[in-house]
Amino acid sequence: MKDVDRVPCPQSPPSTRACSRSEAADFDYLIKLVYERSRIRLHDGKEALIRSRLGKRMRHHGFETLGQYCDYLRRGGDEGEITHLIDALTTNFTNFLREERHFEFMVRQGIPGRLAQGQRKFRVWSAPCATGEEPYSIAMYLSEHFPPDQGWDWHILATDISTKALAKAQAGVYAADRVESLPDAWLRKYFQKGQRDWEGHFRVKPELSRRVEFRQVNLLGEYDVAGQFELIFCRNMMIYFDRPTQEQLVGKLCQSLVPAGHLLIGHSESLTGLQVPVRCLTPSIYQKM
């Protein structure tokens, strides 16, 4: 039988082993599948990442090669496995109080500027919420500035495409090194310290977590979030999308903003040049027109 042609993996470093043409086709298939389902584009050069992150899924099904796993996906009929694939290949990095200037804007300008006189009820959306650090940071800031025991009625919707990330977020349990950025007073006020088997961990207290609703949502798919929000966080997500997808995403999010509501994006992101219904107030902070 004729040997399979060997070609270098696209943009792989010299130390990376070569892959067959069929394996290169498998990588292309996975990259296209992730893009179709999540609009996240895994650029060339991600072969090592794909291999390492899909290893657990391959072992789960008893597959020895990436080709066997891809053939399984190509046969279709297992939407649950597509969810596992997206979970494995999407990065969910975040931490508490990340880009803290946004939280300060929210409580000092964003929310106060959108409330009608006497209005004490409002909503904020964290999309994507990853493993929960962002929505819980929002909740702590809101608790400090709009205390529920003083009649404020606010709610946070926290969504993500990854069921794995959402499970961690809903549990609300974090290792000590994950909460180092929080003030000691907030750690005592909003977290329970783990004992015995949970020593070295902290859990979000129920009075805070009950203010946050977690839901799986594909922001570029069909979803119903019921109602509008005074402010939406959508940070460090658009860097994974092409420009048409960015326009689509921002357009959909703006439909869920109240008139003149605010959209906050990552500090490394920009909407400049996009045809979207917002105006820039300051880098990374936009207002619906």
mmCIF file of C-alpha atoms in Angstrom:
data_model
loop_
_atom_site.group_PDB
_atom_site.id
_atom_site.type_symbol
_atom_site.label_atom_id
_atom_site.label_comp_id
_atom_site.label_asym_id
_atom_site.label_seq_id
_atom_site.Cartn_x
_atom_site.Cartn_y
_atom_site.Cartn_z
ATOM 1 C CA MET A 1 0.000 0.000 0.000
ATOM 2 C CA LYS A 2 1.325 3.429 -0.868
ATOM 3 C CA ASP A 3 2.672 5.479 2.043
ATOM 4 C CA VAL A 4 0.530 8.415 3.112
ATOM 5 C CA ASP A 5 2.025 11.743 2.020
ATOM 6 C CA ARG A 6 3.530 13.699 4.881
ATOM 7 C CA VAL A 7 3.225 17.470 5.149
ATOM 8 C CA PRO A 8 4.142 19.874 7.963
ATOM 9 C CA CYS A 9 1.268 21.028 10.168
ATOM 10 C CA PRO A 10 0.397 24.639 9.227
ATOM 11 C CA GLN A 11 2.624 27.157 11.026
ATOM 12 C CA SER A 12 3.951 24.478 13.398
ATOM 13 C CA PRO A 13 7.384 25.082 14.939
ATOM 14 C CA PRO A 14 10.216 22.858 13.684
ATOM 15 C CA SER A 15 9.993 20.691 16.802
ATOM 16 C CA THR A 16 6.334 19.788 16.193
ATOM 17 C CA ARG A 17 5.898 16.410 14.513
ATOM 18 C CA ALA A 18 4.559 16.349 10.962
ATOM 19 C CA CYS A 19 0.992 15.314 10.353
ATOM 20 C CA SER A 20 -0.587 13.445 7.480
ATOM 21 C CA ARG A 21 -2.755 15.142 4.920
ATOM 22 C CA SER A 22 -5.745 13.381 6.455
ATOM 23 C CA GLU A 23 -4.807 14.686 9.916
ATOM 24 C CA ALA A 24 -4.443 18.211 8.544
ATOM 25 C CA ALA A 25 -7.956 17.791 7.141
ATOM 26 C CA ASP A 26 -9.124 16.744 10.611
ATOM 27 C CA PHE A 27 -7.701 19.941 12.107
ATOM 28 C CA ASP A 28 -9.425 21.993 9.400
ATOM 29 C CA TYR A 29 -12.686 20.181 10.134
ATOM 30 C CA LEU A 30 -12.478 20.901 13.873
ATOM 31 C CA ILE A 31 -11.565 24.549 13.320
ATOM 32 C CA LYS A 32 -14.517 24.988 10.943
ATOM 33 C CA LEU A 33 -16.887 23.146 13.288
ATOM 34 C CA VAL A 34 -15.958 25.334 16.254
ATOM 35 C CA TYR A 35 -16.391 28.435 14.082
ATOM 36 C CA GLU A 36 -19.802 27.331 12.797
ATOM 37 C CA ARG A 37 -21.106 26.598 16.280
ATOM 38 C CA SER A 38 -19.515 29.409 18.310
ATOM 39 C CA ARG A 39 -17.999 31.853 15.761
ATOM 40 C CA ILE A 40 -14.719 31.449 17.654
ATOM 41 C CA ARG A 41 -11.897 31.175 15.153
ATOM 42 C CA LEU A 42 -8.999 28.919 16.108
ATOM 43 C CA HIS A 43 -6.173 30.228 13.974
ATOM 44 C CA ASP A 44 -3.550 28.093 12.270
ATOM 45 C CA GLY A 45 -0.870 26.928 14.662
ATOM 46 C CA LYS A 46 -3.351 25.629 17.259
ATOM 47 C CA GLU A 47 -2.751 21.951 16.417
ATOM 48 C CA ALA A 48 -0.862 21.223 19.662
ATOM 49 C CA LEU A 49 -3.592 22.915 21.702
ATOM 50 C CA ILE A 50 -6.316 20.925 19.922
ATOM 51 C CA ARG A 51 -4.481 17.663 20.501
ATOM 52 C CA SER A 52 -3.897 18.297 24.195
ATOM 53 C CA ARG A 53 -7.383 19.599 24.989
ATOM 54 C CA LEU A 54 -9.229 16.867 23.128
ATOM 55 C CA GLY A 55 -7.186 14.065 24.680
ATOM 56 C CA LYS A 56 -9.668 13.591 27.514
ATOM 57 C CA ARG A 57 -12.629 13.380 25.122
ATOM 58 C CA MET A 58 -10.799 10.861 22.943
ATOM 59 C CA ARG A 59 -9.996 8.681 25.958
ATOM 60 C CA HIS A 60 -13.602 8.944 27.113
ATOM 61 C CA HIS A 61 -14.784 7.347 23.855
ATOM 62 C CA GLY A 62 -11.860 4.929 23.565
ATOM 63 C CA PHE A 63 -10.403 6.566 20.446
ATOM 64 C CA GLU A 64 -6.683 6.307 19.786
ATOM 65 C CA THR A 65 -6.384 8.893 17.037
ATOM 66 C CA LEU A 66 -7.770 12.317 16.284
ATOM 67 C CA GLY A 67 -9.113 10.920 13.019
ATOM 68 C CA GLN A 68 -11.316 8.425 14.867
ATOM 69 C CA TYR A 69 -12.730 11.239 17.004
ATOM 70 C CA CYS A 70 -13.414 13.406 13.957
ATOM 71 C CA ASP A 71 -15.097 10.510 12.147
ATOM 72 C CA TYR A 72 -17.337 10.097 15.194
ATOM 73 C CA LEU A 73 -18.293 13.781 15.010
ATOM 74 C CA ARG A 74 -18.807 13.648 11.245
ATOM 75 C CA ARG A 75 -21.334 10.837 11.624
ATOM 76 C CA GLY A 76 -23.425 13.286 13.663
ATOM 77 C CA GLY A 77 -26.251 12.566 16.038
ATOM 78 C CA ASP A 78 -24.433 13.578 19.243
ATOM 79 C CA GLU A 79 -25.019 17.246 19.962
ATOM 80 C CA GLY A 80 -23.815 16.669 23.511
ATOM 81 C CA GLU A 81 -20.353 15.856 22.217
ATOM 82 C CA ILE A 82 -20.302 19.120 20.252
ATOM 83 C CA THR A 83 -20.885 20.898 23.566
ATOM 84 C CA HIS A 84 -17.952 19.024 25.105
ATOM 85 C CA LEU A 85 -15.822 19.972 22.104
ATOM 86 C CA ILE A 86 -16.632 23.681 22.506
ATOM 87 C CA ASP A 87 -15.958 23.439 26.248
ATOM 88 C CA ALA A 88 -12.560 21.878 25.637
ATOM 89 C CA LEU A 89 -11.377 24.277 22.940
ATOM 90 C CA THR A 90 -12.595 27.630 24.234
ATOM 91 C CA THR A 91 -10.469 29.488 26.749
ATOM 92 C CA ASN A 92 -12.196 30.744 29.911
ATOM 93 C CA PHE A 93 -9.565 32.890 31.639
ATOM 94 C CA THR A 94 -10.720 35.541 34.062
ATOM 95 C CA ASN A 95 -10.190 36.774 37.596
ATOM 96 C CA PHE A 96 -11.968 38.851 40.223
ATOM 97 C CA LEU A 97 -12.070 42.632 39.687
ATOM 98 C CA ARG A 98 -10.380 42.309 36.287
ATOM 99 C CA GLU A 99 -10.227 45.712 34.552
ATOM 100 C CA GLU A 100 -11.653 47.300 37.690
ATOM 101 C CA ARG A 101 -12.238 50.679 36.046
ATOM 102 C CA HIS A 102 -15.339 49.180 34.426
ATOM 103 C CA PHE A 103 -16.896 48.341 37.786
ATOM 104 C CA GLU A 104 -16.234 51.871 39.021
ATOM 105 C CA PHE A 105 -17.886 53.276 35.900
ATOM 106 C CA MET A 106 -20.876 50.984 36.412
ATOM 107 C CA VAL A 107 -21.670 52.142 39.945
ATOM 108 C CA ARG A 108 -20.750 55.827 39.595
ATOM 109 C CA GLN A 109 -21.998 56.676 36.090
ATOM 110 C CA GLY A 110 -23.404 53.747 34.133
ATOM 111 C CA ILE A 111 -26.241 52.663 36.420
ATOM 112 C CA PRO A 112 -27.069 56.038 38.069
ATOM 113 C CA GLY A 113 -27.214 57.704 34.660
ATOM 114 C CA ARG A 114 -29.804 55.237 33.353
ATOM 115 C CA LEU A 115 -32.229 55.100 36.278
ATOM 116 C CA ALA A 116 -35.386 57.172 36.183
ATOM 117 C CA GLN A 117 -36.227 59.191 39.279
ATOM 118 C CA GLY A 118 -37.332 56.818 41.996
ATOM 119 C CA GLN A 119 -36.314 53.708 40.011
ATOM 120 C CA ARG A 120 -34.642 51.141 42.235
ATOM 121 C CA LYS A 121 -34.835 48.066 40.012
ATOM 122 C CA PHE A 122 -32.357 47.283 37.229
ATOM 123 C CA ARG A 123 -30.474 44.468 35.483
ATOM 124 C CA VAL A 124 -26.884 43.832 34.356
ATOM 125 C CA TRP A 125 -25.733 41.130 31.932
ATOM 126 C CA SER A 126 -22.334 39.426 32.113
ATOM 127 C CA ALA A 127 -21.755 37.811 28.704
ATOM 128 C CA PRO A 128 -19.645 35.716 28.614
ATOM 129 C CA CYS A 129 -19.287 35.022 32.322
ATOM 130 C CA ALA A 130 -16.700 32.190 32.129
ATOM 131 C CA THR A 131 -16.173 30.647 35.587
ATOM 132 C CA GLY A 132 -18.088 33.362 37.451
ATOM 133 C CA GLU A 133 -15.464 35.821 38.635
ATOM 134 C CA GLU A 134 -16.936 38.663 36.570
ATOM 135 C CA PRO A 135 -20.616 38.377 37.615
ATOM 136 C CA TYR A 136 -19.666 37.906 41.260
ATOM 137 C CA SER A 137 -17.416 40.984 41.024
ATOM 138 C CA ILE A 138 -20.381 42.893 39.597
ATOM 139 C CA ALA A 139 -22.567 41.612 42.438
ATOM 140 C CA MET A 140 -20.101 42.722 45.103
ATOM 141 C CA TYR A 141 -19.790 46.193 43.610
ATOM 142 C CA LEU A 142 -23.556 46.548 43.326
ATOM 143 C CA SER A 143 -24.045 45.309 46.892
ATOM 144 C CA GLU A 144 -21.678 47.987 48.140
ATOM 145 C CA HIS A 145 -23.295 50.847 46.212
ATOM 146 C CA PHE A 146 -26.908 49.684 45.832
ATOM 147 C CA PRO A 147 -27.547 47.610 48.993
ATOM 148 C CA PRO A 148 -30.586 45.314 48.707
ATOM 149 C CA ASP A 149 -31.377 45.907 52.380
ATOM 150 C CA GLN A 150 -31.955 49.571 51.481
ATOM 151 C CA GLY A 151 -34.620 48.754 48.919
ATOM 152 C CA TRP A 152 -32.498 48.189 45.805
ATOM 153 C CA ASP A 153 -33.723 45.376 43.580
ATOM 154 C CA TRP A 154 -31.121 44.363 41.040
ATOM 155 C CA HIS A 155 -30.433 41.162 39.142
ATOM 156 C CA ILE A 156 -27.442 39.852 37.187
ATOM 157 C CA LEU A 157 -27.773 37.505 34.216
ATOM 158 C CA ALA A 158 -24.548 35.544 33.665
ATOM 159 C CA THR A 159 -24.278 33.519 30.461
ATOM 160 C CA ASP A 160 -21.662 31.454 28.687
ATOM 161 C CA ILE A 161 -21.533 28.902 25.889
ATOM 162 C CA SER A 162 -19.410 26.542 28.000
ATOM 163 C CA THR A 163 -21.327 24.214 30.311
ATOM 164 C CA LYS A 164 -18.066 23.318 32.060
ATOM 165 C CA ALA A 165 -17.369 26.961 32.907
ATOM 166 C CA LEU A 166 -20.972 27.511 34.014
ATOM 167 C CA ALA A 167 -20.825 24.534 36.388
ATOM 168 C CA LYS A 168 -17.806 26.075 38.124
ATOM 169 C CA ALA A 169 -19.503 29.469 38.208
ATOM 170 C CA GLN A 170 -22.702 28.125 39.746
ATOM 171 C CA ALA A 171 -20.742 26.231 42.403
ATOM 172 C CA GLY A 172 -19.085 29.527 43.381
ATOM 173 C CA VAL A 173 -16.085 27.786 44.979
ATOM 174 C CA TYR A 174 -12.602 29.212 44.380
ATOM 175 C CA ALA A 175 -9.097 28.305 45.532
ATOM 176 C CA ALA A 176 -7.360 30.856 47.742
ATOM 177 C CA ASP A 177 -5.081 32.056 44.943
ATOM 178 C CA ARG A 178 -8.130 32.921 42.811
ATOM 179 C CA VAL A 179 -9.482 35.411 45.373
ATOM 180 C CA GLU A 180 -6.196 37.171 46.174
ATOM 181 C CA SER A 181 -7.261 40.295 44.246
ATOM 182 C CA LEU A 182 -10.249 40.899 46.558
ATOM 183 C CA PRO A 183 -10.065 43.264 49.547
ATOM 184 C CA ASP A 184 -9.913 41.334 52.828
ATOM 185 C CA ALA A 185 -13.124 43.009 53.987
ATOM 186 C CA TRP A 186 -14.982 41.802 50.895
ATOM 187 C CA LEU A 187 -13.590 38.302 51.268
ATOM 188 C CA ARG A 188 -14.974 38.109 54.816
ATOM 189 C CA LYS A 189 -18.265 39.756 53.858
ATOM 190 C CA TYR A 190 -19.121 37.826 50.693
ATOM 191 C CA PHE A 191 -17.361 34.448 51.034
ATOM 192 C CA GLN A 192 -17.416 31.472 53.367
ATOM 193 C CA LYS A 193 -13.995 30.071 54.262
ATOM 194 C CA GLY A 194 -13.635 26.344 53.644
ATOM 195 C CA GLN A 195 -12.926 23.935 56.510
ATOM 196 C CA ARG A 196 -11.474 20.409 56.617
ATOM 197 C CA ASP A 197 -11.651 18.935 53.097
ATOM 198 C CA TRP A 198 -12.344 22.425 51.711
ATOM 199 C CA GLU A 199 -9.519 24.192 53.507
ATOM 200 C CA GLY A 200 -7.806 26.635 51.170
ATOM 201 C CA HIS A 201 -11.045 27.344 49.291
ATOM 202 C CA PHE A 202 -13.723 30.019 49.508
ATOM 203 C CA ARG A 203 -17.415 29.822 48.533
ATOM 204 C CA VAL A 204 -19.642 32.716 47.540
ATOM 205 C CA LYS A 205 -22.286 33.320 50.228
ATOM 206 C CA PRO A 206 -25.915 32.566 49.295
ATOM 207 C CA GLU A 207 -27.085 36.136 49.829
ATOM 208 C CA LEU A 208 -24.774 37.193 46.977
ATOM 209 C CA SER A 209 -25.116 34.183 44.677
ATOM 210 C CA ARG A 210 -28.921 34.336 44.689
ATOM 211 C CA ARG A 211 -28.637 37.673 42.875
ATOM 212 C CA VAL A 212 -26.953 35.962 39.898
ATOM 213 C CA GLU A 213 -28.734 33.731 37.384
ATOM 214 C CA PHE A 214 -26.491 31.473 35.280
ATOM 215 C CA ARG A 215 -27.631 30.257 31.850
ATOM 216 C CA GLN A 216 -26.043 28.635 28.832
ATOM 217 C CA VAL A 217 -26.344 30.980 25.868
ATOM 218 C CA ASN A 218 -24.674 31.081 22.471
ATOM 219 C CA LEU A 219 -24.566 34.825 21.886
ATOM 220 C CA LEU A 220 -24.633 34.332 18.114
ATOM 221 C CA GLY A 221 -27.447 31.795 18.159
ATOM 222 C CA GLU A 222 -31.091 32.029 19.055
ATOM 223 C CA TYR A 223 -31.801 33.010 22.659
ATOM 224 C CA ASP A 224 -34.349 34.865 24.757
ATOM 225 C CA VAL A 225 -33.104 36.866 27.728
ATOM 226 C CA ALA A 226 -36.511 38.490 28.343
ATOM 227 C CA GLY A 227 -36.364 42.223 28.799
ATOM 228 C CA GLN A 228 -33.568 44.742 28.644
ATOM 229 C CA PHE A 229 -30.497 45.646 30.659
ATOM 230 C CA GLU A 230 -29.095 48.934 31.860
ATOM 231 C CA LEU A 231 -25.560 47.687 31.264
ATOM 232 C CA ILE A 232 -23.913 44.741 29.491
ATOM 233 C CA PHE A 233 -20.390 43.417 30.027
ATOM 234 C CA CYS A 234 -19.012 41.629 26.937
ATOM 235 C CA ARG A 235 -15.288 41.731 27.556
ATOM 236 C CA ASN A 236 -12.353 39.968 25.899
ATOM 237 C CA MET A 237 -14.561 37.924 23.611
ATOM 238 C CA MET A 238 -14.599 39.798 20.309
ATOM 239 C CA ILE A 239 -10.865 39.295 19.831
ATOM 240 C CA TYR A 240 -11.776 35.747 18.757
ATOM 241 C CA PHE A 241 -14.220 36.913 16.050
ATOM 242 C CA ASP A 242 -13.880 38.339 12.553
ATOM 243 C CA ARG A 243 -15.351 41.776 11.861
ATOM 244 C CA PRO A 244 -18.690 40.640 10.374
ATOM 245 C CA THR A 245 -19.230 38.460 13.441
ATOM 246 C CA GLN A 246 -18.303 41.350 15.738
ATOM 247 C CA GLU A 247 -20.917 43.535 14.045
ATOM 248 C CA GLN A 248 -23.518 40.797 14.386
ATOM 249 C CA LEU A 249 -22.706 40.274 18.064
ATOM 250 C CA VAL A 250 -22.810 43.953 19.019
ATOM 251 C CA GLY A 251 -26.015 44.470 17.054
ATOM 252 C CA LYS A 252 -27.731 41.647 18.939
ATOM 253 C CA LEU A 253 -26.479 42.823 22.318
ATOM 254 C CA CYS A 254 -27.721 46.353 21.677
ATOM 255 C CA GLN A 255 -31.234 44.989 21.176
ATOM 256 C CA SER A 256 -31.091 43.949 24.823
ATOM 257 C CA LEU A 257 -29.882 47.345 26.084
ATOM 258 C CA VAL A 258 -32.238 50.017 27.380
ATOM 259 C CA PRO A 259 -32.130 53.309 25.447
ATOM 260 C CA ALA A 260 -28.739 54.953 26.081
ATOM 261 C CA GLY A 261 -27.611 51.846 27.984
ATOM 262 C CA HIS A 262 -23.923 50.962 28.179
ATOM 263 C CA LEU A 263 -21.846 48.209 26.600
ATOM 264 C CA LEU A 264 -18.439 47.463 28.136
ATOM 265 C CA ILE A 265 -15.809 45.558 26.144
ATOM 266 C CA GLY A 266 -12.220 44.539 26.904
ATOM 267 C CA HIS A 267 -9.459 47.137 27.072
ATOM 268 C CA SER A 268 -7.668 45.410 24.181
ATOM 269 C CA GLU A 269 -10.793 45.512 21.994
ATOM 270 C CA SER A 270 -12.312 48.251 19.847
ATOM 271 C CA LEU A 271 -15.481 48.782 17.822
ATOM 272 C CA THR A 272 -13.882 51.435 15.605
ATOM 273 C CA GLY A 273 -14.965 51.060 12.013
ATOM 274 C CA LEU A 274 -17.820 48.686 12.743
ATOM 275 C CA GLN A 275 -21.365 49.519 11.653
ATOM 276 C CA VAL A 276 -22.948 49.275 15.092
ATOM 277 C CA PRO A 277 -25.514 51.443 16.963
ATOM 278 C CA VAL A 278 -23.199 52.700 19.714
ATOM 279 C CA ARG A 279 -20.951 55.667 20.366
ATOM 280 C CA CYS A 280 -17.641 55.526 22.182
ATOM 281 C CA LEU A 281 -17.546 57.417 25.496
ATOM 282 C CA THR A 282 -14.007 56.333 26.325
ATOM 283 C CA PRO A 283 -11.922 53.371 25.145
ATOM 284 C CA SER A 284 -13.828 50.132 25.918
ATOM 285 C CA ILE A 285 -16.985 51.946 27.144
ATOM 286 C CA TYR A 286 -19.825 52.495 24.654
ATOM 287 C CA GLN A 287 -23.344 53.885 24.811
ATOM 288 C CA LYS A 288 -26.330 52.771 22.755
ATOM 289 C CA MET A 289 -27.508 55.435 20.313
#
